[in-house]
C-alpha positions as MATLAB code, in Angstrom:
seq = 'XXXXXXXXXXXXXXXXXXXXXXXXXXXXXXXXXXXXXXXXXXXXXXXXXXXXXXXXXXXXXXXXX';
ca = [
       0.000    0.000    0.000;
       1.329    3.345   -0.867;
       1.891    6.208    1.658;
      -0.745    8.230    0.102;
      -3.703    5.387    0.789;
      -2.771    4.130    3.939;
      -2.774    8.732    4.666;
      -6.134    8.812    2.793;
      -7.276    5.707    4.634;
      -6.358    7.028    8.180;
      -8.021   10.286    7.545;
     -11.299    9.081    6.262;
     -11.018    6.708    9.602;
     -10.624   10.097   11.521;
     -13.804   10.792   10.191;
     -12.639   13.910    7.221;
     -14.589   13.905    4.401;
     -14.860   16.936    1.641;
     -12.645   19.911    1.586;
     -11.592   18.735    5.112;
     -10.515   15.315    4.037;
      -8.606   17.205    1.261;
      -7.017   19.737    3.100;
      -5.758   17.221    5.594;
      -4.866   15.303    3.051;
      -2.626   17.517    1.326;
      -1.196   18.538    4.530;
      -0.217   14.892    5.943;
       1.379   14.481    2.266;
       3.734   17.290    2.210;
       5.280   16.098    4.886;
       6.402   12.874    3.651;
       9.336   14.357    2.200;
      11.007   15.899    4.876;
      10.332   12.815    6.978;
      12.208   10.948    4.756;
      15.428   13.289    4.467;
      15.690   13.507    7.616;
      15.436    9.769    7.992;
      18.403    9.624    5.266;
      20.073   12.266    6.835;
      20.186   10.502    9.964;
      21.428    7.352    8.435;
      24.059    8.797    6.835;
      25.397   10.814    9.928;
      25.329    6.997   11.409;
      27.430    5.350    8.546;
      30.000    7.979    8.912;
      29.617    8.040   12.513;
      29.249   11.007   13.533;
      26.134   10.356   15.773;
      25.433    6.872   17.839;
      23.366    4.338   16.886;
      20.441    2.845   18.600;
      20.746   -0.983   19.146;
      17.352   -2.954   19.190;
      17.689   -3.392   23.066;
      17.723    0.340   23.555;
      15.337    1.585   21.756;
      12.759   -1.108   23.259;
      14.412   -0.481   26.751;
      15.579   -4.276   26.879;
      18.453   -5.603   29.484;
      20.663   -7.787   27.897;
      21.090  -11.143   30.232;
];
């Protein structure tokens, strides 16, 4: 499923419908971009390592035995 139905999808399930559904729409869309270069931003400051990484364990607060 593509971003923009599972957005749609979510919306209409938020009850928007009309111009309102639109709006939203178009809204929740435009921001899809920026998510995702900051997403590949982030993993490229990782592969050169110049930030940390996040092991599974930390982000989901495990304790390793």
């Amino acid at each position: 499923m593509e971003f923009a139905e599972q957005i749609m999808l979510d919306l209409i399930n938020q009850g928007y419908s009309g111009n309102d559904l639109r709006e939203h729409f178009k809204e929740e869309v435009s921001q899809i971009r920026p998510a995702m270069e900051a997403i590949l931003a982030e993993a490229k400051r990782v592969a050169v390592s110049e930030s940390g990484y996040a092991s599974y364990g930390d982000v989901f607060n495990e304790v390793e035995e």
